Coordinates of N, CA and C in Angstrom, one line a residue:
M1 N 35.8 -24.3 -32.0 CA 36.3 -23.7 -33.5 C 37.6 -24.9 -33.4
Q2 N 37.2 -25.4 -35.0 CA 38.2 -26.6 -35.3 C 39.2 -25.8 -35.8
K3 N 40.5 -26.3 -35.7 CA 41.7 -25.6 -36.0 C 41.8 -26.7 -37.2
Y4 N 42.1 -25.9 -38.4 CA 42.5 -27.0 -39.8 C 43.8 -26.9 -40.2
K5 N 44.5 -28.0 -40.3 CA 45.8 -27.8 -40.6 C 46.2 -27.8 -42.2
R6 N 45.1 -28.1 -43.0 CA 45.0 -28.3 -44.7 C 43.9 -28.2 -45.2
V7 N 43.2 -27.3 -45.9 CA 42.2 -26.9 -46.4 C 42.1 -27.0 -47.8
F8 N 41.3 -27.4 -48.8 CA 41.3 -27.3 -50.1 C 40.1 -26.4 -50.5
L9 N 40.7 -25.9 -51.5 CA 39.8 -24.4 -52.0 C 39.4 -24.8 -53.0
K10 N 38.2 -24.8 -53.4 CA 37.4 -24.8 -54.8 C 36.5 -23.5 -55.6
L11 N 37.5 -23.1 -56.7 CA 37.3 -21.6 -57.4 C 36.3 -21.7 -58.5
S12 N 35.4 -21.5 -58.4 CA 34.7 -21.6 -59.9 C 35.3 -20.1 -60.9
G13 N 35.4 -20.8 -62.0 CA 35.6 -20.0 -63.2 C 35.4 -18.9 -63.3
E14 N 33.5 -18.9 -63.1 CA 32.6 -17.5 -63.1 C 33.6 -16.3 -62.6
A15 N 33.3 -17.1 -61.2 CA 33.6 -16.0 -59.8 C 35.2 -15.3 -60.2
L16 N 35.8 -16.0 -61.3 CA 37.2 -15.2 -61.2 C 37.1 -14.1 -62.4
A17 N 35.7 -14.4 -63.3 CA 35.9 -13.6 -64.2 C 34.9 -12.3 -63.7
G18 N 34.6 -12.6 -62.7 CA 33.8 -11.2 -62.1 C 32.5 -10.9 -63.3
E19 N 32.4 -9.8 -63.0 CA 31.1 -9.0 -64.4 C 31.6 -9.2 -65.5
K20 N 32.8 -9.5 -66.2 CA 32.8 -10.0 -67.7 C 32.3 -11.0 -67.5
K21 N 32.1 -11.9 -67.2 CA 32.0 -13.8 -67.1 C 32.8 -14.3 -67.9
T22 N 33.9 -14.0 -68.5 CA 34.8 -14.7 -69.2 C 36.4 -13.9 -69.0
G23 N 37.0 -15.0 -69.1 CA 38.3 -14.5 -68.6 C 38.8 -14.7 -67.3
F24 N 39.1 -13.2 -66.7 CA 39.7 -12.9 -65.7 C 39.3 -11.6 -64.8
D25 N 39.1 -11.7 -64.0 CA 38.7 -9.9 -63.2 C 40.2 -9.9 -61.8
E26 N 41.0 -9.1 -62.7 CA 42.4 -8.9 -61.7 C 42.0 -8.9 -60.5
E27 N 41.4 -7.8 -60.2 CA 41.0 -7.5 -58.8 C 40.6 -8.7 -58.0
T28 N 39.5 -9.3 -58.5 CA 39.0 -10.5 -57.6 C 39.8 -11.3 -57.3
C29 N 40.9 -12.0 -58.5 CA 41.9 -12.5 -58.2 C 42.9 -12.0 -57.0
I30 N 43.5 -10.8 -57.3 CA 44.2 -10.6 -56.0 C 43.5 -10.5 -54.9
E31 N 42.3 -10.4 -54.7 CA 41.6 -10.6 -53.4 C 41.5 -11.6 -52.8
V32 N 41.4 -12.7 -53.8 CA 41.2 -14.5 -53.4 C 43.0 -14.5 -52.7
A33 N 43.5 -14.0 -53.4 CA 45.6 -14.3 -53.3 C 45.9 -14.0 -51.9
K34 N 44.8 -12.6 -51.9 CA 45.9 -11.7 -50.0 C 44.9 -12.8 -49.3
Q35 N 43.3 -13.2 -49.4 CA 43.1 -13.8 -48.2 C 43.7 -15.6 -48.0
V36 N 44.2 -16.3 -49.1 CA 44.6 -17.4 -49.0 C 46.0 -17.0 -48.1
K37 N 47.0 -16.1 -48.7 CA 48.0 -15.8 -48.0 C 47.8 -15.5 -46.6
Q38 N 46.4 -14.7 -45.6 CA 46.2 -14.9 -44.4 C 46.5 -16.5 -44.1
L39 N 45.4 -17.4 -44.6 CA 45.7 -18.9 -44.3 C 47.3 -19.1 -44.2
M40 N 47.7 -18.9 -44.8 CA 49.3 -19.4 -45.1 C 49.9 -18.8 -43.7
D41 N 49.7 -17.6 -43.7 CA 50.3 -16.9 -42.5 C 50.2 -17.8 -41.1
Q42 N 48.6 -18.3 -41.4 CA 48.5 -19.0 -39.6 C 48.9 -20.4 -39.4
G43 N 49.8 -20.5 -40.6 CA 50.2 -22.0 -40.9 C 49.3 -23.2 -41.6
I44 N 48.1 -22.4 -42.3 CA 47.3 -23.5 -42.7 C 48.0 -23.8 -44.0
Q45 N 47.6 -25.0 -44.7 CA 48.1 -25.6 -46.3 C 47.2 -25.3 -46.7
V46 N 47.2 -24.8 -48.1 CA 45.9 -24.5 -49.1 C 46.1 -25.3 -50.4
G47 N 45.2 -26.4 -50.8 CA 45.3 -26.7 -51.8 C 44.4 -26.1 -52.7
I48 N 43.9 -25.7 -54.1 CA 43.4 -25.1 -55.0 C 43.2 -25.9 -56.3
V49 N 41.7 -26.0 -56.3 CA 40.7 -26.3 -57.9 C 40.1 -25.3 -58.5
I50 N 40.6 -25.2 -59.5 CA 39.4 -24.3 -60.2 C 38.7 -24.7 -61.1
G51 N 37.4 -24.0 -61.5 CA 36.6 -24.7 -62.5 C 37.1 -24.0 -63.9
G52 N 36.7 -24.5 -65.0 CA 37.1 -24.3 -66.2 C 35.8 -23.0 -67.0
G53 N 34.7 -22.7 -66.2 CA 33.6 -22.1 -66.5 C 33.9 -21.2 -67.5
N54 N 34.6 -20.1 -67.0 CA 35.4 -18.8 -67.5 C 35.6 -18.6 -69.0
F55 N 36.1 -19.9 -69.5 CA 36.8 -20.7 -70.8 C 35.6 -21.5 -71.5
W56 N 35.3 -22.5 -70.8 CA 34.4 -23.5 -71.8 C 33.4 -24.2 -70.9
R57 N 32.3 -24.3 -71.4 CA 31.2 -24.8 -71.2 C 30.9 -25.9 -72.0
G58 N 31.3 -27.2 -72.1 CA 31.5 -28.1 -73.5 C 30.3 -29.0 -73.0
R59 N 29.6 -29.0 -71.7 CA 28.6 -30.0 -71.8 C 27.4 -29.6 -72.1
S60 N 27.6 -28.1 -72.5 CA 25.9 -27.9 -73.2 C 25.9 -28.1 -74.6
S61 N 27.3 -28.4 -75.5 CA 27.6 -28.6 -76.6 C 27.3 -30.2 -77.3
E62 N 26.4 -30.0 -78.3 CA 25.9 -31.5 -78.8 C 27.0 -31.4 -80.3
T63 N 27.4 -30.5 -80.6 CA 28.3 -30.3 -81.6 C 29.6 -31.5 -81.3
I64 N 30.1 -32.0 -80.7 CA 31.4 -32.6 -80.5 C 31.4 -33.5 -79.6
D65 N 32.3 -34.4 -79.6 CA 32.2 -35.6 -78.9 C 32.4 -34.9 -77.3
R66 N 31.6 -36.2 -76.4 CA 31.6 -35.1 -75.1 C 33.0 -35.5 -74.4
T67 N 33.7 -36.5 -74.8 CA 35.3 -37.0 -74.3 C 35.9 -35.7 -74.6
K68 N 36.0 -35.3 -76.2 CA 36.9 -34.1 -76.2 C 36.4 -33.0 -76.1
A69 N 35.2 -32.5 -75.4 CA 34.7 -31.5 -74.2 C 35.3 -31.3 -73.6
D70 N 35.2 -32.4 -72.8 CA 35.6 -32.7 -71.4 C 37.6 -32.3 -71.5
Q71 N 38.0 -33.0 -72.5 CA 39.4 -32.1 -72.6 C 39.5 -31.0 -72.6
I72 N 38.8 -30.5 -73.4 CA 39.1 -28.9 -73.7 C 39.0 -28.4 -72.1
G73 N 37.9 -28.9 -71.6 CA 37.6 -28.2 -70.1 C 38.9 -28.3 -69.5
M74 N 39.4 -29.7 -69.5 CA 40.7 -30.0 -68.2 C 41.6 -28.8 -68.5
L75 N 42.0 -28.4 -70.0 CA 42.8 -27.6 -70.5 C 42.4 -26.0 -69.8
A76 N 41.2 -25.8 -70.1 CA 40.7 -24.6 -69.5 C 41.2 -24.5 -67.8
T77 N 41.2 -25.6 -67.3 CA 41.2 -25.6 -65.6 C 42.8 -25.3 -65.5
V78 N 43.7 -25.6 -66.7 CA 45.0 -25.8 -66.4 C 45.3 -24.2 -66.8
M79 N 44.8 -23.6 -67.7 CA 45.2 -21.8 -67.6 C 44.9 -21.1 -66.6
N80 N 43.7 -21.3 -66.0 CA 43.4 -20.6 -64.9 C 43.8 -20.9 -63.6
C81 N 45.0 -22.0 -63.5 CA 45.9 -22.2 -62.7 C 47.0 -21.6 -62.9
I82 N 47.2 -21.7 -64.2 CA 48.9 -21.3 -64.3 C 48.6 -19.5 -63.7
Y83 N 47.2 -18.9 -64.4 CA 47.0 -17.4 -64.3 C 47.2 -17.0 -62.5
V84 N 46.3 -17.9 -62.1 CA 45.8 -17.5 -60.9 C 47.1 -17.4 -59.6
S85 N 47.6 -19.4 -60.2 CA 49.1 -19.4 -59.3 C 50.1 -18.3 -59.4
E86 N 50.1 -17.3 -60.7 CA 50.8 -16.1 -60.8 C 50.1 -14.8 -60.0
I87 N 49.0 -14.9 -60.1 CA 48.5 -13.9 -58.8 C 49.1 -13.9 -57.5
F88 N 49.0 -15.3 -57.3 CA 49.8 -15.9 -56.2 C 50.8 -15.1 -55.7
R89 N 51.6 -15.1 -56.6 CA 53.2 -15.3 -56.4 C 53.3 -13.7 -56.1
Y90 N 52.6 -13.1 -56.9 CA 52.4 -11.4 -56.8 C 52.4 -10.8 -55.5
V91 N 51.6 -12.0 -55.0 CA 51.1 -11.4 -53.1 C 51.7 -12.0 -52.5
G92 N 53.1 -12.7 -52.7 CA 54.1 -13.0 -52.2 C 54.0 -14.6 -51.5
M93 N 53.3 -15.7 -52.4 CA 53.3 -17.0 -51.9 C 54.1 -17.8 -53.1
K94 N 54.5 -19.0 -52.4 CA 55.1 -20.0 -53.5 C 54.3 -20.5 -53.9
T95 N 54.4 -21.2 -55.1 CA 52.9 -21.7 -55.6 C 53.6 -23.2 -56.5
Q96 N 53.1 -24.1 -56.8 CA 53.2 -25.1 -57.6 C 51.9 -25.8 -58.0
I97 N 51.7 -26.1 -59.5 CA 50.7 -26.6 -60.3 C 51.2 -28.0 -60.8
L98 N 50.1 -28.7 -60.3 CA 50.0 -30.4 -60.5 C 48.8 -30.6 -61.4
T99 N 49.0 -31.4 -62.3 CA 48.4 -32.3 -63.2 C 48.4 -33.7 -63.5
P100 N 47.2 -34.1 -63.5 CA 47.3 -35.3 -64.0 C 47.5 -36.2 -64.9
F101 N 48.3 -35.3 -65.9 CA 48.8 -35.6 -67.2 C 49.5 -34.6 -67.7
E102 N 50.5 -35.1 -68.8 CA 52.0 -34.4 -68.6 C 51.2 -33.0 -69.3
C103 N 52.2 -32.1 -68.8 CA 51.8 -30.4 -69.9 C 53.2 -29.7 -70.1
G104 N 54.2 -30.6 -70.6 CA 55.7 -30.0 -71.0 C 56.1 -29.6 -69.5
T105 N 56.5 -28.3 -69.8 CA 57.5 -27.8 -68.3 C 56.3 -26.7 -67.6
M106 N 55.1 -26.8 -68.3 CA 54.1 -25.9 -67.4 C 53.7 -26.1 -66.0
T107 N 53.6 -27.7 -66.1 CA 53.0 -28.5 -64.7 C 53.7 -29.3 -64.2
K108 N 53.9 -29.8 -63.3 CA 54.4 -31.1 -62.6 C 53.2 -31.9 -62.7
L109 N 53.7 -33.5 -62.7 CA 52.7 -34.7 -62.9 C 52.5 -34.8 -61.4
F110 N 51.2 -35.2 -61.3 CA 50.5 -35.3 -59.7 C 51.1 -36.5 -59.4
S111 N 51.5 -36.2 -58.1 CA 51.7 -37.5 -57.0 C 51.5 -37.0 -55.5
K112 N 50.7 -38.3 -55.1 CA 50.7 -37.6 -53.5 C 52.3 -37.0 -52.8
D113 N 53.0 -38.1 -53.1 CA 54.5 -37.5 -52.2 C 54.7 -36.3 -52.9
R114 N 54.7 -36.0 -54.2 CA 54.9 -34.7 -54.7 C 54.4 -33.6 -54.3
A115 N 52.9 -33.7 -54.0 CA 52.2 -32.5 -53.4 C 52.8 -32.5 -52.1
N116 N 52.5 -33.4 -51.2 CA 53.1 -33.6 -49.6 C 54.3 -32.4 -49.8
K117 N 55.4 -33.0 -50.3 CA 56.6 -32.2 -50.5 C 56.6 -30.5 -50.9
Y118 N 55.3 -30.3 -51.4 CA 55.5 -28.7 -52.1 C 54.7 -28.4 -50.9
F119 N 53.8 -29.1 -50.1 CA 53.2 -28.3 -49.1 C 54.0 -28.5 -47.9
E120 N 54.7 -29.0 -47.2 CA 55.8 -29.0 -46.5 C 57.2 -27.9 -46.7
K121 N 56.9 -27.5 -48.1 CA 57.9 -26.5 -48.5 C 56.8 -25.3 -48.4
G122 N 55.9 -25.0 -47.7 CA 55.4 -24.1 -47.4 C 54.5 -23.3 -49.1
M123 N 54.3 -24.2 -49.6 CA 53.8 -24.1 -51.2 C 52.3 -23.6 -50.7
V124 N 51.5 -23.2 -51.8 CA 49.9 -23.1 -52.1 C 49.8 -24.4 -53.3
V125 N 49.2 -25.5 -53.1 CA 49.4 -26.1 -54.4 C 48.0 -26.2 -55.3
F126 N 48.3 -26.1 -56.6 CA 46.8 -25.8 -57.6 C 47.1 -27.4 -58.2
F127 N 45.9 -27.5 -57.9 CA 45.4 -29.5 -58.6 C 44.4 -28.8 -59.8
A128 N 45.2 -29.1 -61.3 CA 44.9 -28.6 -62.5 C 44.4 -29.9 -62.7
G129 N 43.2 -29.5 -64.3 CA 43.3 -30.8 -65.1 C 42.4 -31.5 -64.9
G130 N 41.2 -31.4 -63.7 CA 40.3 -32.2 -62.8 C 41.0 -33.9 -62.6
T131 N 40.4 -34.7 -62.9 CA 40.8 -36.2 -62.6 C 41.6 -36.7 -63.7
G132 N 41.8 -35.8 -64.8 CA 42.4 -36.5 -65.9 C 41.4 -37.1 -67.0
H133 N 40.3 -37.4 -66.3 CA 39.7 -38.2 -67.3 C 38.0 -37.6 -67.3
P134 N 37.4 -38.0 -68.6 CA 36.5 -37.3 -68.9 C 34.9 -38.4 -68.1
Y135 N 34.0 -37.2 -68.2 CA 32.3 -37.4 -67.5 C 33.0 -37.2 -65.6
F136 N 33.8 -36.5 -65.7 CA 34.1 -36.4 -64.0 C 34.1 -34.7 -64.0
S137 N 33.8 -34.0 -63.3 CA 33.6 -32.8 -63.0 C 34.7 -32.1 -62.1
T138 N 35.0 -30.9 -61.9 CA 36.2 -30.4 -60.9 C 35.6 -30.5 -59.7
D139 N 34.1 -30.8 -59.5 CA 33.7 -31.3 -57.9 C 34.3 -32.6 -57.5
T140 N 34.3 -33.0 -58.6 CA 34.9 -34.6 -58.7 C 36.6 -34.6 -57.8
G141 N 37.0 -33.9 -59.3 CA 38.3 -33.5 -58.8 C 39.0 -33.0 -57.6
I142 N 38.2 -32.4 -57.0 CA 38.8 -31.9 -55.6 C 38.1 -32.5 -54.7
A143 N 37.2 -33.5 -54.5 CA 36.8 -34.8 -54.1 C 37.8 -35.4 -54.1
L144 N 38.2 -35.6 -55.1 CA 39.3 -36.9 -55.0 C 40.6 -36.2 -54.4
R145 N 40.9 -35.2 -55.0 CA 42.5 -34.6 -54.6 C 42.5 -34.2 -52.6
A146 N 41.2 -33.8 -52.3 CA 41.1 -33.4 -51.0 C 41.1 -35.3 -49.9
I147 N 40.6 -36.0 -50.4 CA 40.6 -37.5 -49.8 C 41.9 -37.7 -50.2
E148 N 42.7 -37.9 -51.2 CA 44.2 -38.4 -51.1 C 44.8 -37.3 -50.5
M149 N 44.8 -36.3 -50.6 CA 45.6 -35.2 -49.4 C 45.1 -35.2 -48.1
E150 N 44.5 -36.1 -47.8 CA 43.6 -35.8 -46.3 C 43.3 -34.5 -45.4
A151 N 42.8 -33.8 -46.5 CA 42.4 -32.5 -46.1 C 41.3 -32.7 -45.2
D152 N 41.5 -31.7 -44.5 CA 40.3 -31.4 -43.1 C 39.0 -31.2 -43.5
A153 N 38.6 -30.3 -44.9 CA 38.1 -29.9 -45.2 C 38.1 -29.2 -47.0
I154 N 36.6 -29.4 -47.3 CA 36.5 -28.3 -48.4 C 36.0 -27.3 -48.3
L155 N 36.6 -26.3 -49.1 CA 35.9 -24.9 -49.1 C 35.4 -24.7 -50.7
L156 N 34.1 -24.1 -50.5 CA 33.3 -24.3 -51.9 C 32.6 -22.3 -51.7
A157 N 33.6 -21.8 -52.6 CA 33.2 -20.3 -52.4 C 32.6 -20.4 -53.8
K158 N 31.5 -20.2 -53.5 CA 30.3 -20.1 -54.9 C 29.5 -18.8 -55.0
A159 N 28.6 -18.3 -56.1 CA 28.3 -17.3 -56.2 C 26.9 -16.5 -55.2
I160 N 26.5 -17.7 -54.5 CA 25.3 -17.5 -53.6 C 26.5 -18.1 -52.2
D161 N 25.3 -17.6 -50.9 CA 26.4 -17.6 -49.4 C 26.0 -18.4 -48.8
G162 N 25.5 -20.2 -49.6 CA 25.3 -21.2 -48.9 C 24.5 -22.4 -49.3
V163 N 23.7 -22.7 -48.5 CA 23.4 -24.1 -49.4 C 22.0 -23.7 -48.9
Y164 N 20.9 -23.6 -49.9 CA 19.7 -23.4 -49.6 C 18.5 -24.4 -50.0
D165 N 17.4 -24.5 -49.4 CA 16.4 -26.0 -49.7 C 15.6 -25.5 -51.4
S166 N 16.0 -24.5 -52.0 CA 15.3 -24.5 -53.4 C 16.2 -23.2 -53.7
D167 N 16.6 -23.0 -55.0 CA 17.0 -21.9 -55.9 C 16.5 -20.3 -55.3
P168 N 17.1 -19.9 -54.4 CA 17.1 -18.7 -53.8 C 17.0 -17.5 -54.9
K169 N 17.4 -17.7 -56.1 CA 17.0 -17.3 -57.5 C 15.5 -16.9 -57.9
S170 N 15.0 -17.9 -58.0 CA 13.7 -18.0 -58.4 C 12.3 -18.4 -57.1
N171 N 12.9 -18.6 -55.9 CA 12.3 -18.2 -54.9 C 12.2 -17.6 -53.7
P172 N 12.0 -16.7 -53.9 CA 12.3 -15.9 -52.5 C 12.0 -16.0 -51.4
E173 N 11.3 -17.3 -51.1 CA 11.2 -17.6 -50.0 C 12.1 -19.3 -49.4
A174 N 13.0 -19.1 -50.1 CA 14.0 -20.4 -50.1 C 14.7 -20.2 -48.7
K175 N 15.1 -21.4 -48.0 CA 15.3 -21.3 -46.6 C 17.4 -21.9 -46.7
K176 N 17.6 -21.1 -46.0 CA 19.0 -20.8 -46.1 C 19.5 -21.8 -44.9
Y177 N 20.4 -22.9 -44.9 CA 20.8 -24.0 -43.8 C 22.0 -23.4 -43.3
D178 N 22.3 -23.1 -41.9 CA 23.9 -22.9 -41.6 C 24.3 -24.1 -41.5
Q179 N 23.6 -25.1 -41.4 CA 24.4 -26.4 -40.9 C 22.9 -27.6 -41.8
I180 N 24.0 -28.5 -42.4 CA 23.1 -29.6 -43.0 C 24.2 -30.7 -43.3
S181 N 23.8 -32.4 -42.9 CA 24.3 -33.4 -43.1 C 24.3 -33.8 -44.5
M182 N 25.7 -34.4 -45.4 CA 25.9 -34.9 -46.5 C 25.0 -35.8 -46.8
Q183 N 24.1 -36.5 -46.2 CA 23.3 -37.5 -46.6 C 21.9 -36.9 -46.8
E184 N 21.6 -35.1 -46.2 CA 20.2 -34.6 -46.3 C 20.4 -33.9 -47.8
V185 N 21.9 -33.6 -48.0 CA 22.2 -32.9 -49.2 C 21.4 -34.3 -50.1
L186 N 22.0 -35.6 -50.4 CA 21.8 -36.2 -50.9 C 20.4 -37.0 -50.9
D187 N 19.8 -36.5 -50.0 CA 18.6 -37.1 -49.9 C 17.2 -35.9 -50.5
K188 N 17.6 -34.7 -50.4 CA 16.7 -33.7 -50.8 C 17.5 -33.5 -52.2
K189 N 18.8 -34.0 -52.6 CA 18.9 -33.8 -54.5 C 19.1 -31.9 -54.0
L190 N 20.1 -31.5 -53.4 CA 20.1 -30.1 -54.0 C 21.3 -29.8 -54.6
Q191 N 22.4 -30.9 -54.8 CA 23.3 -29.9 -55.9 C 23.8 -29.4 -55.4
V192 N 24.7 -29.5 -54.1 CA 25.6 -28.4 -53.5 C 27.2 -29.0 -54.4
I193 N 27.3 -29.7 -54.4 CA 28.5 -30.4 -55.5 C 27.9 -31.6 -56.6
D194 N 28.3 -32.3 -57.4 CA 27.5 -33.3 -58.1 C 27.6 -34.7 -57.4
L195 N 26.5 -35.3 -57.9 CA 26.6 -36.6 -57.3 C 27.6 -37.3 -56.4
T196 N 28.7 -37.9 -57.6 CA 29.7 -38.3 -57.2 C 30.5 -38.0 -56.0
A197 N 30.6 -36.7 -56.5 CA 31.7 -35.9 -55.4 C 31.0 -36.1 -54.0
T198 N 29.5 -36.1 -54.0 CA 28.9 -36.0 -52.7 C 29.2 -37.2 -52.2
I199 N 29.0 -38.3 -52.7 CA 28.5 -39.6 -52.3 C 30.7 -39.9 -51.6
M200 N 31.2 -39.4 -52.1 CA 32.8 -39.9 -52.3 C 32.9 -39.0 -50.5
C201 N 32.8 -37.5 -50.7 CA 32.9 -37.0 -49.5 C 31.9 -37.5 -48.3
L202 N 30.9 -37.9 -48.3 CA 30.0 -38.7 -47.3 C 31.0 -39.7 -46.9
E203 N 31.3 -40.7 -47.9 CA 32.0 -41.9 -47.7 C 33.3 -41.5 -46.8
Q204 N 33.8 -40.6 -47.1 CA 35.7 -40.6 -46.7 C 35.7 -39.5 -45.5
K205 N 34.3 -38.9 -45.1 CA 34.2 -38.0 -44.2 C 34.9 -36.6 -44.3
V206 N 34.7 -36.1 -45.8 CA 35.3 -34.8 -45.8 C 34.5 -33.8 -45.7
P207 N 34.3 -32.6 -44.4 CA 33.1 -31.7 -44.7 C 33.2 -30.7 -45.6
L208 N 32.1 -30.2 -45.8 CA 32.3 -29.1 -47.0 C 31.7 -27.2 -46.3
L209 N 32.6 -26.4 -46.5 CA 32.1 -25.4 -46.0 C 31.6 -24.2 -47.3
V210 N 30.1 -23.9 -47.3 CA 29.9 -23.5 -48.5 C 29.7 -21.7 -48.5
F211 N 30.4 -21.1 -49.2 CA 30.1 -19.6 -48.9 C 30.2 -19.0 -50.1
A212 N 29.8 -17.4 -50.1 CA 29.8 -16.7 -51.3 C 31.2 -16.2 -51.8
L213 N 32.0 -16.4 -52.6 CA 33.1 -15.7 -52.5 C 33.3 -13.9 -53.0
Q214 N 32.2 -13.4 -53.0 CA 31.9 -12.1 -52.9 C 32.1 -11.6 -51.7
E215 N 31.6 -12.1 -50.5 CA 31.6 -11.8 -49.4 C 32.9 -11.4 -48.7
E216 N 33.1 -9.9 -48.1 CA 34.0 -9.4 -47.7 C 34.7 -10.6 -47.0
N217 N 36.1 -10.8 -47.3 CA 37.2 -11.9 -46.0 C 36.2 -13.3 -46.1
S218 N 35.4 -13.4 -47.0 CA 34.5 -14.7 -47.1 C 35.5 -16.2 -46.8
I219 N 36.8 -16.3 -47.5 CA 37.9 -17.2 -47.4 C 38.1 -17.5 -46.0
V220 N 38.6 -16.3 -45.6 CA 39.6 -16.2 -44.2 C 38.5 -16.3 -43.2
N221 N 36.9 -15.9 -43.3 CA 35.9 -16.2 -42.3 C 35.6 -18.0 -42.3
A222 N 35.6 -18.1 -43.7 CA 35.5 -19.9 -43.5 C 36.0 -20.7 -42.3
V223 N 37.5 -20.4 -42.4 CA 38.5 -21.1 -41.0 C 38.4 -20.2 -39.7
S224 N 37.5 -19.2 -39.8 CA 37.5 -18.6 -38.5 C 36.3 -19.5 -37.8
G225 N 35.8 -18.1 -36.6 CA 34.5 -18.0 -36.2 C 33.5 -17.3 -36.6
E226 N 34.0 -16.6 -37.8 CA 33.0 -15.6 -38.7 C 32.5 -16.3 -39.7
F227 N 32.1 -17.2 -39.6 CA 31.6 -18.3 -40.9 C 30.0 -17.8 -40.8
H228 N 29.6 -17.2 -42.0 CA 28.5 -16.9 -42.6 C 27.7 -17.9 -43.2
G229 N 28.3 -19.0 -44.2 CA 27.9 -19.7 -44.9 C 27.3 -21.2 -44.3
T230 N 27.5 -22.4 -45.2 CA 26.7 -23.5 -44.8 C 27.9 -24.4 -44.4
K231 N 27.6 -24.8 -43.3 CA 28.6 -26.6 -43.1 C 27.9 -27.5 -43.9
V232 N 28.3 -28.4 -44.2 CA 28.0 -29.5 -44.3 C 28.7 -30.7 -44.0
T233 N 27.9 -31.4 -43.1 CA 29.0 -32.5 -42.2 C 28.9 -33.6 -42.9
C234 N 29.5 -34.5 -42.3 CA 29.7 -36.0 -42.4 C 28.8 -37.1 -41.5
E235 N 28.1 -36.1 -40.5 CA 27.9 -37.4 -39.6 C 26.7 -38.3 -40.0

């Protein structure tokens, strides 16, 4: 079993909203925080990226400029990180939020040196605001930050329990992969993460661990021998 020193966890905004589909489900957020605390107690450094879908789905809107829509999405991820960061503090962790643009006193401006300083101080570091540029998703955002910060793996907490050869919601015969290569994901167009992020992870050899957030203890299991999701390798 691989021993991880630093992992990046990607949470979807929708998953944090629970059944409400918008805003936050506090019970879900507290459960995530408790699991991350277990990783921190094991000495694993954790970076967090959160999507903004519980507040904003601007890509489907044709009424406003795409750049402006993406900027709203970036701000949605900042709101998510501020909220979840406070939940993490509530369960006993130290946190810091970094953004690629100034947000007054609410966050700190991202730099690799600053992020490493916070990791060394035992903090969970939230990377909000995506890449800071339009036309890039939070998938690309976490790939970029994980590569920059030399993470051992990206943990993808999703609504389904791994990677399938087709959509299990529409195809009851869909086959789940226990392990698949990043190149196969590209070749089969499986859309685990977006195309840009997939290519970045392949080139820089950052593996993905894909699992269902709602599975009991799923985040802890992802870095232990109890993993039930799909490992996407860079071989």
